[in-house]
Short mmCIF file of C-alpha atoms in Angstrom, two decimals:
data_model
loop_
_atom_site.label_atom_id
_atom_site.label_comp_id
_atom_site.label_asym_id
_atom_site.label_seq_id
_atom_site.Cartn_x
_atom_site.Cartn_y
_atom_site.Cartn_z
CA UNK N 32 21.34 22.54 5.34
CA UNK N 33 19.81 24.74 8.02
CA UNK N 34 16.43 24.15 6.40
CA UNK N 35 16.41 20.57 7.69
CA UNK N 36 17.48 21.61 11.22
CA UNK N 37 20.18 18.95 11.43
CA UNK N 38 21.74 20.24 14.66
CA UNK N 39 18.38 20.54 16.41
CA UNK N 40 17.70 16.89 15.50
CA UNK N 41 21.16 15.68 16.60
CA UNK N 42 22.13 14.44 13.15
CA UNK N 43 24.50 15.30 10.28
CA UNK N 44 24.67 15.18 6.48
CA UNK N 45 26.67 11.94 6.71
CA UNK N 46 24.06 10.31 8.96
CA UNK N 47 21.25 11.40 6.66
CA UNK N 48 23.14 10.15 3.58
CA UNK N 49 23.69 6.72 5.14
CA UNK N 50 20.06 6.57 6.27
CA UNK N 51 18.83 7.52 2.79
CA UNK N 52 20.95 4.78 1.21
CA UNK N 53 19.67 2.26 3.77
CA UNK N 54 16.05 3.15 3.05
CA UNK N 55 16.69 2.97 -0.70
CA UNK N 56 18.15 -0.53 -0.48
CA UNK N 57 15.25 -1.66 1.73
CA UNK N 58 12.52 -0.44 -0.63
CA UNK N 59 14.21 -0.64 -4.04
CA UNK N 60 12.10 -3.75 -4.72
CA UNK N 61 9.02 -1.57 -5.28
CA UNK N 62 10.18 -0.63 -8.81
CA UNK N 63 10.16 -4.14 -10.35
CA UNK N 64 7.31 -5.33 -8.10
CA UNK N 65 4.95 -2.48 -8.96
CA UNK N 66 5.91 -2.77 -12.63
CA UNK N 67 4.90 -6.43 -12.62
CA UNK N 68 1.67 -6.01 -10.61
CA UNK N 69 0.30 -3.08 -12.63
CA UNK N 70 1.38 -4.60 -15.94
CA UNK N 71 -1.12 -7.38 -15.19
CA UNK N 72 -3.74 -4.66 -15.68
CA UNK N 73 -2.61 -4.33 -19.30
CA UNK N 74 -0.28 -1.38 -18.79
CA UNK N 75 3.10 -1.38 -20.61
CA UNK N 76 5.98 -2.55 -18.41
CA UNK N 77 8.59 -0.13 -19.75
CA UNK N 78 6.48 2.93 -19.05
CA UNK N 79 5.47 1.56 -15.64
CA UNK N 80 9.10 1.17 -14.58
CA UNK N 81 9.82 4.79 -15.46
CA UNK N 82 6.59 5.97 -13.83
CA UNK N 83 7.29 4.07 -10.59
CA UNK N 84 10.84 5.41 -10.38
CA UNK N 85 9.83 8.98 -11.28
CA UNK N 86 6.96 9.21 -8.81
CA UNK N 87 9.13 7.69 -6.06
CA UNK N 88 11.85 10.27 -6.73
CA UNK N 89 9.33 13.12 -6.72
CA UNK N 90 7.43 11.85 -3.65
CA UNK N 91 10.51 11.28 -1.48
CA UNK N 92 12.08 14.62 -2.30
CA UNK N 93 8.76 16.45 -1.93
CA UNK N 94 8.08 14.91 1.47
CA UNK N 95 11.63 15.68 2.58
CA UNK N 96 11.11 19.38 1.97
CA UNK N 97 7.39 19.56 2.78
CA UNK N 98 7.31 17.59 6.05
CA UNK N 99 11.02 17.44 6.95
CA UNK N 100 10.77 13.84 8.18
CA UNK N 101 12.84 10.78 7.13
CA UNK N 102 9.81 9.10 5.56
CA UNK N 103 10.10 7.74 2.02
CA UNK N 104 7.02 7.51 -0.22
CA UNK N 105 6.23 5.30 -3.19
CA UNK N 106 3.41 3.27 -4.77
CA UNK N 107 1.59 1.52 -1.93
CA UNK N 108 1.66 -2.26 -1.75
CA UNK N 109 -1.84 -3.64 -1.34
CA UNK N 110 -3.59 -0.81 -3.12
CA UNK N 111 -1.62 -1.48 -6.31
CA UNK N 112 -2.78 -5.11 -6.07
CA UNK N 113 -6.35 -3.93 -5.51
CA UNK N 114 -5.97 -1.60 -8.51
CA UNK N 115 -5.02 -4.49 -10.80
CA UNK N 116 -6.78 -7.55 -9.42
CA UNK N 117 -9.75 -5.89 -7.75
CA UNK N 118 -10.69 -3.12 -10.20
CA UNK N 119 -9.24 -3.84 -13.64
CA UNK N 120 -9.44 -7.64 -13.58
CA UNK N 121 -12.14 -8.12 -10.94
CA UNK N 122 -14.56 -5.38 -12.03
CA UNK N 123 -13.41 -5.48 -15.67
CA UNK N 124 -12.83 -1.75 -16.03
CA UNK N 125 -10.08 -0.14 -18.17
CA UNK N 126 -6.86 0.77 -16.38
CA UNK N 127 -7.42 4.37 -17.47
CA UNK N 128 -10.67 4.43 -15.49
CA UNK N 129 -8.94 2.80 -12.52
CA UNK N 130 -6.38 5.62 -12.57
CA UNK N 131 -9.34 8.02 -12.51
CA UNK N 132 -10.59 6.28 -9.36
CA UNK N 133 -7.15 6.73 -7.78
CA UNK N 134 -7.10 10.43 -8.72
CA UNK N 135 -10.57 11.16 -7.33
CA UNK N 136 -9.86 9.41 -4.03
CA UNK N 137 -6.54 11.26 -3.79
CA UNK N 138 -8.20 14.63 -4.43
CA UNK N 139 -10.65 13.89 -1.61
CA UNK N 140 -7.66 13.02 0.57
CA UNK N 141 -5.94 16.30 -0.37
CA UNK N 142 -8.99 18.37 0.55
CA UNK N 143 -9.53 16.58 3.85
CA UNK N 144 -5.81 16.61 4.70
CA UNK N 145 -6.04 20.37 5.12
CA UNK N 146 -8.91 20.03 7.60
CA UNK N 147 -9.32 18.40 11.02
CA UNK N 148 -10.85 15.29 9.42
CA UNK N 149 -7.71 13.21 9.94
CA UNK N 150 -7.74 14.02 13.68
CA UNK N 151 -11.45 13.19 13.79
CA UNK N 152 -10.71 9.79 12.23
CA UNK N 153 -7.88 9.08 14.68
CA UNK N 154 -10.08 9.94 17.65
CA UNK N 155 -13.27 8.21 16.51
CA UNK N 156 -12.15 5.00 14.81
CA UNK N 157 -10.85 2.31 17.21
CA UNK N 158 -7.23 1.46 16.50
CA UNK N 159 -8.11 -2.25 16.56
CA UNK N 160 -10.40 -1.74 13.55
CA UNK N 161 -7.53 -0.06 11.71
CA UNK N 162 -5.29 -3.01 12.59
CA UNK N 163 -7.91 -5.46 11.33
CA UNK N 164 -8.06 -3.64 8.00
CA UNK N 165 -4.27 -3.82 7.69
CA UNK N 166 -4.32 -7.55 8.46
CA UNK N 167 -7.14 -8.13 5.97
CA UNK N 168 -5.23 -6.38 3.20
CA UNK N 169 -2.25 -8.52 4.16
CA UNK N 170 -4.32 -11.68 3.71
CA UNK N 171 -5.62 -10.35 0.38
CA UNK N 172 -2.23 -9.57 -1.17
CA UNK N 173 -0.77 -12.81 0.22
CA UNK N 174 -3.55 -14.73 -1.55
CA UNK N 175 -2.86 -12.75 -4.75
CA UNK N 176 0.85 -13.58 -4.53
CA UNK N 177 0.28 -17.30 -3.96
CA UNK N 178 -2.23 -17.44 -6.81
CA UNK N 179 -0.03 -15.57 -9.26
CA UNK N 180 3.00 -17.79 -8.62
CA UNK N 181 0.87 -20.93 -9.03
CA UNK N 182 1.12 -22.26 -5.48
CA UNK N 183 -2.66 -21.86 -5.22
CA UNK N 184 -4.81 -22.83 -8.19
CA UNK N 185 -8.47 -23.25 -9.08
CA UNK N 186 -10.06 -26.54 -8.04
CA UNK N 187 -13.59 -27.29 -9.29
CA UNK N 188 -14.38 -29.37 -6.20
CA UNK N 189 -13.02 -27.07 -3.47
CA UNK N 190 -12.66 -23.74 -5.36
CA UNK N 191 -8.94 -23.57 -4.51
CA UNK N 192 -6.20 -26.17 -4.22
CA UNK N 193 -2.43 -26.57 -4.09
CA UNK N 194 -0.44 -25.98 -7.28
CA UNK N 195 1.87 -28.35 -9.12
CA UNK N 196 5.24 -27.95 -7.40
CA UNK N 197 6.91 -30.12 -10.09
CA UNK N 198 6.37 -27.24 -12.54
CA UNK N 199 9.80 -25.51 -12.67
CA UNK N 200 8.26 -22.04 -12.51
CA UNK N 201 6.07 -22.91 -9.53
CA UNK N 202 9.12 -24.47 -7.86
CA UNK N 203 11.08 -21.25 -8.39
CA UNK N 204 8.23 -19.34 -6.73
CA UNK N 205 8.25 -21.68 -3.74
CA UNK N 206 12.03 -21.45 -3.52
CA UNK N 207 11.84 -17.65 -3.71
CA UNK N 208 9.36 -17.65 -0.85
CA UNK N 209 11.69 -19.77 1.28
CA UNK N 210 14.61 -17.46 0.51
CA UNK N 211 12.73 -14.26 1.32
CA UNK N 212 11.40 -15.70 4.59
CA UNK N 213 14.94 -16.79 5.51
CA UNK N 214 16.45 -13.38 4.70
CA UNK N 215 13.71 -11.58 6.63
CA UNK N 216 14.16 -13.91 9.61
CA UNK N 217 17.90 -13.11 9.59
CA UNK N 218 17.03 -9.39 9.51
CA UNK N 219 19.28 -8.76 6.49
CA UNK N 220 19.33 -5.15 5.31
CA UNK N 221 17.81 -4.96 1.85
CA UNK N 222 16.54 -8.53 2.36
CA UNK N 223 13.69 -8.19 -0.16
CA UNK N 224 15.84 -7.10 -3.09
CA UNK N 225 18.56 -9.63 -2.12
CA UNK N 226 15.96 -12.41 -2.13
CA UNK N 227 14.73 -11.35 -5.58
CA UNK N 228 18.33 -11.29 -6.84
CA UNK N 229 19.15 -14.73 -5.40
CA UNK N 230 15.99 -16.32 -6.79
CA UNK N 231 16.53 -14.72 -10.20
CA UNK N 232 20.11 -15.96 -10.47
CA UNK N 233 19.02 -19.50 -9.63
CA UNK N 234 16.24 -19.33 -12.24
CA UNK N 235 18.67 -18.00 -14.86
CA UNK N 236 21.37 -20.59 -14.09
CA UNK N 237 18.96 -23.52 -14.48
CA UNK N 238 17.29 -22.04 -17.55
CA UNK N 239 13.83 -21.75 -16.02
CA UNK N 240 13.73 -18.11 -17.17
CA UNK N 241 16.03 -16.43 -19.74
CA UNK N 242 18.93 -14.42 -18.32
CA UNK N 243 19.34 -10.75 -19.28
CA UNK N 244 21.63 -9.98 -22.23
CA UNK N 245 22.22 -6.45 -20.93
CA UNK N 246 21.63 -4.57 -17.69
CA UNK N 247 21.43 -0.86 -18.51
CA UNK N 248 19.51 1.30 -20.96
CA UNK N 249 18.16 4.81 -21.32
CA UNK N 250 14.90 5.47 -19.41
CA UNK N 251 11.73 4.36 -21.21
CA UNK N 252 9.14 6.92 -22.25
CA UNK N 253 6.20 7.75 -19.99
CA UNK N 254 3.95 8.72 -22.90
CA UNK N 255 1.88 5.47 -23.09
CA UNK N 256 0.46 6.04 -19.58
CA UNK N 257 1.15 9.70 -18.76
CA UNK N 258 -2.07 11.74 -18.44
CA UNK N 259 -4.11 8.75 -19.59
CA UNK N 260 -6.39 8.68 -16.55
CA UNK N 261 -10.12 8.77 -17.24
CA UNK N 262 -11.72 10.83 -14.48
CA UNK N 263 -15.13 11.11 -16.14
CA UNK N 264 -15.27 7.34 -16.58
CA UNK N 265 -14.57 6.95 -12.86
CA UNK N 266 -17.47 9.21 -11.89
CA UNK N 267 -20.00 6.39 -11.87
CA UNK N 268 -22.15 5.17 -9.02
CA UNK N 269 -20.82 1.63 -9.43
CA UNK N 270 -17.27 2.86 -8.74
CA UNK N 271 -18.18 4.83 -5.60
CA UNK N 272 -17.23 1.89 -3.31
CA UNK N 273 -13.83 1.67 -5.00
CA UNK N 274 -13.21 5.40 -4.48
CA UNK N 275 -14.20 5.11 -0.82
CA UNK N 276 -12.03 2.01 -0.41
CA UNK N 277 -8.97 3.73 -1.84
CA UNK N 278 -9.55 6.76 0.36
CA UNK N 279 -10.24 4.98 3.65
CA UNK N 280 -7.52 2.35 3.16
CA UNK N 281 -5.02 5.02 2.12
CA UNK N 282 -5.84 7.08 5.21
CA UNK N 283 -5.57 4.19 7.67
CA UNK N 284 -2.45 2.83 5.99
CA UNK N 285 -0.76 6.23 6.08
CA UNK N 286 -1.59 6.93 9.71
CA UNK N 287 -0.55 3.42 10.78
CA UNK N 288 2.72 3.45 8.83
CA UNK N 289 3.71 6.97 9.83
CA UNK N 290 3.10 6.46 13.52
CA UNK N 291 4.75 3.04 13.46
CA UNK N 292 7.86 4.19 11.58
CA UNK N 293 8.46 7.33 13.57
CA UNK N 294 7.54 6.28 17.10
CA UNK N 295 11.01 4.86 17.63
CA UNK N 296 12.62 8.16 16.62
CA UNK N 297 10.01 10.06 18.63
CA UNK N 298 9.16 12.16 15.58
CA UNK N 299 5.40 12.05 16.01
CA UNK N 300 3.57 12.68 19.23
CA UNK N 301 -0.15 13.03 18.75
CA UNK N 302 -0.38 14.71 22.16
CA UNK N 303 1.65 17.80 21.28
CA UNK N 304 1.27 20.43 18.57
CA UNK N 305 4.62 19.82 16.84
CA UNK N 306 4.03 16.07 16.56
CA UNK N 307 0.53 16.59 15.15
CA UNK N 308 1.93 19.16 12.70
CA UNK N 309 4.51 16.69 11.36
CA UNK N 310 1.90 13.94 11.03
CA UNK N 311 -0.36 16.38 9.19
CA UNK N 312 2.39 17.44 6.78
CA UNK N 313 3.18 13.81 5.97
CA UNK N 314 -0.48 13.05 5.28
CA UNK N 315 -0.58 16.06 2.97
CA UNK N 316 2.47 14.71 1.14
CA UNK N 317 0.74 11.34 0.72
CA UNK N 318 -2.36 12.99 -0.70
CA UNK N 319 -0.66 15.45 -3.04
CA UNK N 320 1.77 12.90 -4.48
CA UNK N 321 -1.07 10.39 -4.98
CA UNK N 322 -2.75 12.88 -7.31
CA UNK N 323 0.58 13.25 -9.11
CA UNK N 324 0.94 9.47 -9.23
CA UNK N 325 -2.39 9.00 -10.99
CA UNK N 326 -1.31 11.58 -13.58
CA UNK N 327 2.07 9.91 -14.10
CA UNK N 328 0.37 6.51 -14.36
CA UNK N 329 0.63 4.70 -11.03
CA UNK N 330 -1.62 3.68 -8.17
CA UNK N 331 -1.87 5.38 -4.76
CA UNK N 332 1.29 6.78 -3.14
CA UNK N 333 1.86 6.19 0.56
CA UNK N 334 4.51 6.18 3.28
CA UNK N 335 6.72 3.09 3.26
CA UNK N 336 7.32 1.03 6.38
CA UNK N 337 10.86 0.43 5.08
CA UNK N 338 11.57 4.01 6.12
CA UNK N 339 12.06 2.49 9.56
CA UNK N 340 15.37 1.04 8.36
CA UNK N 341 16.59 4.55 7.61
CA UNK N 342 15.41 5.76 11.00
CA UNK N 343 17.33 2.91 12.64
CA UNK N 344 20.40 4.00 10.64
CA UNK N 345 20.17 7.47 12.19
CA UNK N 346 17.88 9.37 9.83
CA UNK N 347 16.01 12.11 11.63
CA UNK N 348 15.09 14.77 9.06
CA UNK N 349 13.72 15.23 5.57
CA UNK N 350 17.26 15.12 4.17
CA UNK N 351 17.08 11.32 4.55
CA UNK N 352 14.00 11.23 2.29
CA UNK N 353 15.69 13.56 -0.20
CA UNK N 354 18.75 11.29 -0.43
CA UNK N 355 16.44 8.27 -0.85
CA UNK N 356 14.73 9.97 -3.78
CA UNK N 357 18.07 10.81 -5.39
CA UNK N 358 19.23 7.20 -5.13
CA UNK N 359 16.08 6.06 -6.96
CA UNK N 360 17.33 7.91 -10.07
CA UNK N 361 19.60 4.89 -10.58
CA UNK N 362 16.61 2.60 -11.15
CA UNK N 363 15.59 4.56 -14.26
CA UNK N 364 18.48 2.98 -16.15
CA UNK N 365 17.88 -0.65 -15.14
CA UNK N 366 15.00 -1.53 -17.47
CA UNK N 367 16.64 -4.57 -19.16
CA UNK N 368 17.58 -6.05 -15.79
CA UNK N 369 14.15 -5.49 -14.23
CA UNK N 370 12.41 -6.88 -17.33
CA UNK N 371 14.45 -10.08 -16.98
CA UNK N 372 13.56 -10.68 -13.33
CA UNK N 373 11.30 -13.77 -13.20
CA UNK N 374 7.77 -12.99 -12.08
CA UNK N 375 7.98 -15.84 -9.58
CA UNK N 376 11.00 -14.18 -8.00
CA UNK N 377 8.83 -11.12 -7.32
CA UNK N 378 5.46 -12.55 -6.26
CA UNK N 379 6.92 -14.01 -3.02
CA UNK N 380 7.37 -10.40 -1.90
CA UNK N 381 3.58 -10.03 -1.94
CA UNK N 382 3.30 -13.03 0.34
CA UNK N 383 5.96 -11.69 2.74
CA UNK N 384 4.41 -8.20 2.83
CA UNK N 385 1.10 -9.92 3.56
CA UNK N 386 2.71 -11.77 6.47
CA UNK N 387 4.05 -8.51 7.92
CA UNK N 388 0.68 -6.77 7.60
CA UNK N 389 -1.10 -9.81 9.04
CA UNK N 390 1.03 -9.56 12.19
CA UNK N 391 -1.11 -6.58 13.23
CA UNK N 392 -3.61 -9.15 14.52
CA UNK N 393 -1.31 -9.82 17.48
CA UNK N 394 -1.91 -6.31 18.82
CA UNK N 395 -5.71 -6.56 18.83
CA UNK N 396 -7.82 -6.81 21.98
CA UNK N 397 -10.11 -9.79 21.32
CA UNK N 398 -11.91 -9.50 24.66
CA UNK N 399 -14.22 -6.98 22.99
CA UNK N 400 -16.90 -9.07 21.17
CA UNK N 401 -17.40 -6.40 18.48
CA UNK N 402 -13.67 -6.25 17.73
CA UNK N 403 -13.41 -10.05 17.74
CA UNK N 404 -16.25 -10.52 15.22
CA UNK N 405 -15.38 -7.58 12.96
CA UNK N 406 -11.69 -8.51 12.86
CA UNK N 407 -12.40 -12.08 11.78
CA UNK N 408 -14.95 -11.06 9.14
CA UNK N 409 -12.72 -8.30 7.76
CA UNK N 410 -9.74 -10.61 7.43
CA UNK N 411 -11.64 -13.57 5.98
CA UNK N 412 -13.82 -11.65 3.50
CA UNK N 413 -11.03 -9.70 1.79
CA UNK N 414 -9.24 -12.70 0.28
CA UNK N 415 -12.32 -14.91 -0.15
CA UNK N 416 -14.27 -12.26 -2.08
CA UNK N 417 -11.12 -10.91 -3.74
CA UNK N 418 -12.21 -7.47 -2.60
CA UNK N 419 -10.79 -5.09 0.00
CA UNK N 420 -14.02 -3.09 -0.28
CA UNK N 421 -16.22 -5.99 0.80
CA UNK N 422 -13.98 -6.89 3.75
CA UNK N 423 -13.80 -3.29 4.93
CA UNK N 424 -17.57 -2.87 4.62
CA UNK N 425 -18.39 -6.11 6.45
CA UNK N 426 -15.95 -5.13 9.21
CA UNK N 427 -17.57 -1.80 10.00
CA UNK N 428 -21.12 -3.13 9.65
CA UNK N 429 -20.50 -6.09 11.97
CA UNK N 430 -18.75 -3.87 14.55
CA UNK N 431 -21.75 -1.52 14.61
CA UNK N 432 -24.29 -4.37 14.88
CA UNK N 433 -22.52 -6.06 17.82
CA UNK N 434 -22.15 -2.75 19.68
CA UNK N 435 -25.85 -2.07 19.03
CA UNK N 436 -26.89 -5.50 20.33
CA UNK N 437 -24.75 -5.05 23.46
CA UNK N 438 -26.09 -1.49 23.91
CA UNK N 439 -22.59 -0.07 24.11
CA UNK N 440 -23.85 3.39 23.21
CA UNK N 441 -20.62 5.06 24.36
CA UNK N 442 -18.70 3.20 21.63
CA UNK N 443 -21.07 4.21 18.82
CA UNK N 444 -19.69 7.63 17.94
CA UNK N 445 -20.18 9.82 14.87
CA UNK N 446 -17.20 8.29 13.11
CA UNK N 447 -18.48 4.73 13.49
CA UNK N 448 -22.00 5.72 12.38
CA UNK N 449 -20.67 7.58 9.32
CA UNK N 450 -18.39 4.77 8.19
CA UNK N 451 -21.09 2.15 8.84
CA UNK N 452 -23.52 4.00 6.58
CA UNK N 453 -20.85 4.35 3.89
CA UNK N 454 -19.95 0.68 4.28
CA UNK N 455 -23.57 -0.40 3.98
CA UNK N 456 -24.00 1.62 0.78
CA UNK N 457 -20.75 0.24 -0.63
CA UNK N 458 -21.78 -3.32 0.22
CA UNK N 459 -25.17 -2.88 -1.47
CA UNK N 460 -23.59 -1.42 -4.61
CA UNK N 461 -21.35 -4.50 -4.92
CA UNK N 462 -23.58 -7.32 -3.69
CA UNK N 463 -27.02 -6.07 -4.76
CA UNK N 464 -26.65 -3.43 -7.49
CA UNK N 465 -30.24 -3.85 -8.70
CA UNK N 466 -31.63 -3.31 -5.20
CA UNK N 467 -29.39 -0.31 -4.68
CA UNK N 468 -30.52 1.18 -7.98
CA UNK N 469 -34.17 0.72 -6.98
CA UNK N 470 -33.56 2.43 -3.63
CA UNK N 471 -32.11 5.43 -5.47
CA UNK N 472 -34.76 5.32 -8.18
CA UNK N 473 -32.16 4.47 -10.81
CA UNK N 474 -32.95 1.86 -13.45
#
């Protein structure tokens, strides 16, 4: 175990084992949740369960050896929702093409991860803008969760309205939300998966959803989704905003999660060479495993905030991530159980994750007019337009405009200018495709 430098990090195999188990229990929910979300894109559930488990196993173990940090990786919440509800359902593209979008954005991330681009982003993009993007995605996936469980429905007079709580399935969703909020408030370890279990049992007991007849089976085949990505189909001008959105959101999410998770353990320090090296290695893991994820048949892979639970349990090295990956092997054999979990026992997790991401707003400095305006527009446009791309674009454009009006030239750096131009192009592609085509001379 000298590879992991356990003694130098004041830890032991026992500590790392316990931390890996803690992280596994905290993020085990991703397997049934991702299976449900991506199956809404028309992908087979059985294959998705295997793909989610396999890529989580690979990603955790790879990051453990590659970066030697206690950070677990899996399919990112938010981007998997954008994959399904933004691209496949919203833009009406095949899931194979959407996987191609994920692969292309991940390849760009891989290339740039081995350059100084990530440091350039950190130095040039205000942290408050990154926090606004996180909060906006939180609002987006919260809206998706509420809509999918029926608590928010279409209303011809007001566009949206409250759902019918007397519907047993909607009631189960509301009850599940109450349970998950209660468990989170009590800071229960593995609270998400415990809430799903409690809600499911209640739904089974009262016959709202059928109970499972068995719990274990052999792993399902990956063949229906393995290597089914359509890269050529994703190489279209209309999908350029989606590629940019996946890349930029993935980058900001990774940097934010990694620094947040590991600050407490003092693993990353952007001001010294070793800390920057570890951050860089983790970003490389994110990028490389995201390419692998698109091949296996899942959305973007990213660092999980639940890794913080393992850090709190004493995890300090990559051996924690390796143990987490090994524990995920167990989920490969739970297909019948996961298939029987009521959808409305899972969608409340989207709402709760949205709440946690939305809390980033409390750290923002609203005394800056540009930050104040761009934060509000980013957060409000993502759920209302059902598009992370639109919210992100509006955020950068509005920030640039306000800084320009106030003549705050010192705040308009190369990073802001670059992302504003990209955002403007992305916004035009989505909101005015004919105009954008005319500007490029494309019919």
